[in-house]
PDB file of C-alpha atoms in Angstrom:
ATOM      1  CA  MET T 150     124.085 104.025 109.188  1.00  0.00           C
ATOM      2  CA  VAL T 151     126.216 105.121 106.262  1.00  0.00           C
ATOM      3  CA  SER T 152     126.947 108.769 105.556  1.00  0.00           C
ATOM      4  CA  ASP T 153     125.988 108.943 101.892  1.00  0.00           C
ATOM      5  CA  LYS T 154     123.562 111.224 100.041  1.00  0.00           C
ATOM      6  CA  THR T 155     122.434 108.319  97.854  1.00  0.00           C
ATOM      7  CA  PHE T 156     119.106 106.829  98.905  1.00  0.00           C
ATOM      8  CA  TYR T 157     119.434 103.221  99.990  1.00  0.00           C
ATOM      9  CA  VAL T 158     118.258 100.833 102.670  1.00  0.00           C
ATOM     10  CA  PHE T 159     119.197  97.165 102.544  1.00  0.00           C
ATOM     11  CA  CYS T 160     119.734  94.165 104.756  1.00  0.00           C
ATOM     12  CA  LEU T 161     122.894  92.078 104.721  1.00  0.00           C
ATOM     13  CA  PRO T 162     122.610  88.280 104.908  1.00  0.00           C
ATOM     14  CA  CYS T 163     123.863  88.497 108.507  1.00  0.00           C
ATOM     15  CA  CYS T 164     120.647  90.462 109.272  1.00  0.00           C
ATOM     16  CA  LYS T 165     122.314  93.859 109.693  1.00  0.00           C
ATOM     17  CA  ILE T 166     120.301  96.659 108.145  1.00  0.00           C
ATOM     18  CA  VAL T 167     122.178  99.430 106.348  1.00  0.00           C
ATOM     19  CA  VAL T 168     120.520 102.841 106.038  1.00  0.00           C
ATOM     20  CA  SER T 169     122.072 105.785 104.226  1.00  0.00           C
ATOM     21  CA  THR T 170     121.740 109.348 105.460  1.00  0.00           C
ATOM     22  CA  GLY T 171     120.309 110.070 102.007  1.00  0.00           C
ATOM     23  CA  ALA T 172     117.396 107.772 102.841  1.00  0.00           C
ATOM     24  CA  LEU T 173     116.791 109.578 106.113  1.00  0.00           C
ATOM     25  CA  ASP T 174     116.690 112.898 104.235  1.00  0.00           C
ATOM     26  CA  HIS T 175     113.592 111.633 102.394  1.00  0.00           C
ATOM     27  CA  LEU T 176     111.874 109.816 105.254  1.00  0.00           C
ATOM     28  CA  ARG T 177     110.239 112.260 107.653  1.00  0.00           C
ATOM     29  CA  THR T 178     108.493 110.134 110.274  1.00  0.00           C
ATOM     30  CA  ASP T 179     109.181 107.034 112.328  1.00  0.00           C
ATOM     31  CA  ALA T 180     106.384 105.258 110.441  1.00  0.00           C
ATOM     32  CA  GLU T 181     108.082 105.962 107.103  1.00  0.00           C
ATOM     33  CA  ILE T 182     111.359 104.572 108.410  1.00  0.00           C
ATOM     34  CA  ALA T 183     109.499 101.578 109.890  1.00  0.00           C
ATOM     35  CA  THR T 184     108.016 100.886 106.436  1.00  0.00           C
ATOM     36  CA  LEU T 185     111.462 100.326 104.963  1.00  0.00           C
ATOM     37  CA  LEU T 186     112.922  98.578 107.997  1.00  0.00           C
ATOM     38  CA  GLY T 187     109.971  96.172 108.019  1.00  0.00           C
ATOM     39  CA  ARG T 188     110.559  95.400 104.354  1.00  0.00           C
ATOM     40  CA  GLU T 189     114.230  94.665 104.933  1.00  0.00           C
ATOM     41  CA  ASP T 190     113.472  92.459 107.929  1.00  0.00           C
ATOM     42  CA  ALA T 191     110.954  90.603 105.793  1.00  0.00           C
ATOM     43  CA  HIS T 192     113.496  89.973 103.017  1.00  0.00           C
ATOM     44  CA  VAL T 193     116.057  88.251 105.207  1.00  0.00           C
ATOM     45  CA  ILE T 194     114.483  87.046 108.417  1.00  0.00           C
ATOM     46  CA  ILE T 195     111.015  85.911 107.403  1.00  0.00           C
ATOM     47  CA  ALA T 196     110.886  85.328 103.639  1.00  0.00           C
ATOM     48  CA  ARG T 197     114.543  84.246 103.304  1.00  0.00           C
ATOM     49  CA  HIS T 198     114.824  85.821  99.869  1.00  0.00           C
ATOM     50  CA  GLY T 199     118.611  85.595  99.932  1.00  0.00           C
ATOM     51  CA  ALA T 200     118.338  81.813  99.973  1.00  0.00           C
ATOM     52  CA  GLU T 201     115.752  81.909  97.181  1.00  0.00           C
ATOM     53  CA  ILE T 202     117.999  84.069  95.008  1.00  0.00           C
ATOM     54  CA  ALA T 203     121.006  81.845  95.677  1.00  0.00           C
ATOM     55  CA  THR T 204     118.958  78.810  94.649  1.00  0.00           C
ATOM     56  CA  LYS T 205     117.854  80.482  91.400  1.00  0.00           C
ATOM     57  CA  GLU T 206     121.418  81.570  90.616  1.00  0.00           C
ATOM     58  CA  LEU T 207     122.749  78.088  91.361  1.00  0.00           C
ATOM     59  CA  TRP T 208     120.171  76.619  89.006  1.00  0.00           C
ATOM     60  CA  LEU T 209     121.243  79.008  86.248  1.00  0.00           C
ATOM     61  CA  ASP T 210     124.945  78.309  86.897  1.00  0.00           C
ATOM     62  CA  ILE T 211     124.410  74.556  86.717  1.00  0.00           C
ATOM     63  CA  HIS T 212     122.645  74.845  83.379  1.00  0.00           C
ATOM     64  CA  ALA T 213     124.941  77.489  81.860  1.00  0.00           C
ATOM     65  CA  PRO T 214     127.511  74.954  80.509  1.00  0.00           C
ATOM     66  CA  CYS T 215     124.710  73.227  78.598  1.00  0.00           C
ATOM     67  CA  ARG T 216     123.978  76.501  76.818  1.00  0.00           C
ATOM     68  CA  CYS T 217     127.646  77.035  76.050  1.00  0.00           C
ATOM     69  CA  TYR T 218     127.940  73.709  74.252  1.00  0.00           C
ATOM     70  CA  GLY T 219     125.007  74.415  71.995  1.00  0.00           C
ATOM     71  CA  ARG T 220     122.598  71.919  73.474  1.00  0.00           C
ATOM     72  CA  GLU T 221     120.271  74.723  74.544  1.00  0.00           C
ATOM     73  CA  LEU T 222     118.924  72.687  77.438  1.00  0.00           C
ATOM     74  CA  LEU T 223     118.284  75.906  79.280  1.00  0.00           C
ATOM     75  CA  ASN T 224     115.182  77.451  77.855  1.00  0.00           C
ATOM     76  CA  PRO T 225     115.907  81.169  77.255  1.00  0.00           C
ATOM     77  CA  SER T 226     112.313  81.951  78.206  1.00  0.00           C
ATOM     78  CA  LYS T 227     113.219  80.890  81.764  1.00  0.00           C
ATOM     79  CA  LEU T 228     115.536  83.894  81.959  1.00  0.00           C
ATOM     80  CA  LEU T 229     112.568  86.117  81.175  1.00  0.00           C
ATOM     81  CA  GLN T 230     110.851  84.786  84.289  1.00  0.00           C
ATOM     82  CA  LEU T 231     113.491  86.272  86.609  1.00  0.00           C
ATOM     83  CA  PRO T 232     111.926  89.760  86.655  1.00  0.00           C
ATOM     84  CA  LYS T 233     108.596  88.133  87.575  1.00  0.00           C
ATOM     85  CA  PHE T 234     110.412  86.216  90.329  1.00  0.00           C
ATOM     86  CA  PHE T 235     111.907  89.418  91.762  1.00  0.00           C
ATOM     87  CA  LYS T 236     108.586  91.277  91.536  1.00  0.00           C
ATOM     88  CA  ARG T 237     106.900  88.457  93.453  1.00  0.00           C
ATOM     89  CA  MET T 238     109.570  88.704  96.139  1.00  0.00           C
ATOM     90  CA  GLU T 239     109.064  92.470  96.416  1.00  0.00           C
ATOM     91  CA  ARG T 240     105.280  92.105  96.684  1.00  0.00           C
ATOM     92  CA  GLU T 241     105.700  89.455  99.357  1.00  0.00           C
ATOM     93  CA  THR T 242     108.154  91.667 101.223  1.00  0.00           C
ATOM     94  CA  ASN T 243     105.768  94.623 101.103  1.00  0.00           C
ATOM     95  CA  GLU T 244     102.971  92.512 102.570  1.00  0.00           C
ATOM     96  CA  ILE T 245     105.126  91.068 105.350  1.00  0.00           C
ATOM     97  CA  GLY T 246     106.648  94.497 106.032  1.00  0.00           C
ATOM     98  CA  LEU T 247     103.157  95.969 106.486  1.00  0.00           C
ATOM     99  CA  LEU T 248     102.303  93.264 108.997  1.00  0.00           C
ATOM    100  CA  LEU T 249     105.540  93.841 110.903  1.00  0.00           C
ATOM    101  CA  MET T 250     105.048  97.594 111.108  1.00  0.00           C
ATOM    102  CA  ALA T 251     101.412  97.160 112.180  1.00  0.00           C
ATOM    103  CA  TYR T 252     102.442  94.682 114.901  1.00  0.00           C
ATOM    104  CA  ALA T 253     105.041  97.200 116.065  1.00  0.00           C
ATOM    105  CA  GLY T 254     102.309  99.837 116.414  1.00  0.00           C
ATOM    106  CA  TYR T 255     103.061 102.010 113.376  1.00  0.00           C
ATOM    107  CA  ASP T 256     100.419 103.395 111.032  1.00  0.00           C
ATOM    108  CA  LYS T 257     100.498 101.144 107.962  1.00  0.00           C
ATOM    109  CA  SER T 258      98.549 103.689 105.889  1.00  0.00           C
ATOM    110  CA  VAL T 259     101.866 105.574 105.567  1.00  0.00           C
ATOM    111  CA  ALA T 260     103.376 102.783 103.431  1.00  0.00           C
ATOM    112  CA  PRO T 261     101.835 103.754 100.050  1.00  0.00           C
ATOM    113  CA  ARG T 262     103.343 107.247 100.361  1.00  0.00           C
ATOM    114  CA  VAL T 263     106.742 105.719 101.096  1.00  0.00           C
ATOM    115  CA  TYR T 264     106.470 103.469  98.033  1.00  0.00           C
ATOM    116  CA  GLU T 265     105.547 106.513  95.916  1.00  0.00           C
ATOM    117  CA  LYS T 266     108.614 108.319  97.246  1.00  0.00           C
ATOM    118  CA  LEU T 267     110.755 105.314  96.352  1.00  0.00           C
ATOM    119  CA  ALA T 268     109.350 105.227  92.843  1.00  0.00           C
ATOM    120  CA  GLY T 269     110.166 108.920  92.434  1.00  0.00           C
ATOM    121  CA  ILE T 270     113.681 108.704  93.882  1.00  0.00           C
ATOM    122  CA  ASN T 271     114.886 105.448  92.350  1.00  0.00           C
ATOM    123  CA  ARG T 272     114.365 104.324  88.794  1.00  0.00           C
ATOM    124  CA  PHE T 273     113.851 100.642  89.491  1.00  0.00           C
ATOM    125  CA  THR T 274     113.385  98.148  86.706  1.00  0.00           C
ATOM    126  CA  LEU T 275     113.139  94.821  88.513  1.00  0.00           C
ATOM    127  CA  TRP T 276     112.243  96.223  91.915  1.00  0.00           C
ATOM    128  CA  ASP T 277     108.685  97.357  91.451  1.00  0.00           C
ATOM    129  CA  TYR T 278     107.341  98.795  94.677  1.00  0.00           C
TER     130      TYR T 278
END
């Protein structure tokens, strides 16, 4: 736990989950907290999104020199697909997170309220809850 009024919850690649006190100020019940913890577990442990992101970034890095030399081998429209890629990851994480919280015995009907809170607190562009 980090003492910070900013709202954030995230999972490090080493599978440690970081929760700010600002997040706990907005989450009132165990089920609300479980919604976010389930999502973070899903990102790293089950869906391995860190590895997916690293693969995408590696692909872009490999092709970047081609762009620099004017060959334009990297199609710029591919860059426009990244937001779609991140949205897919977030949807997948939400689904897996719901399963995890249900298996743990929490009420999964709480999740939509948590996502609405997130949308109100954070102004996400790529991370569409």
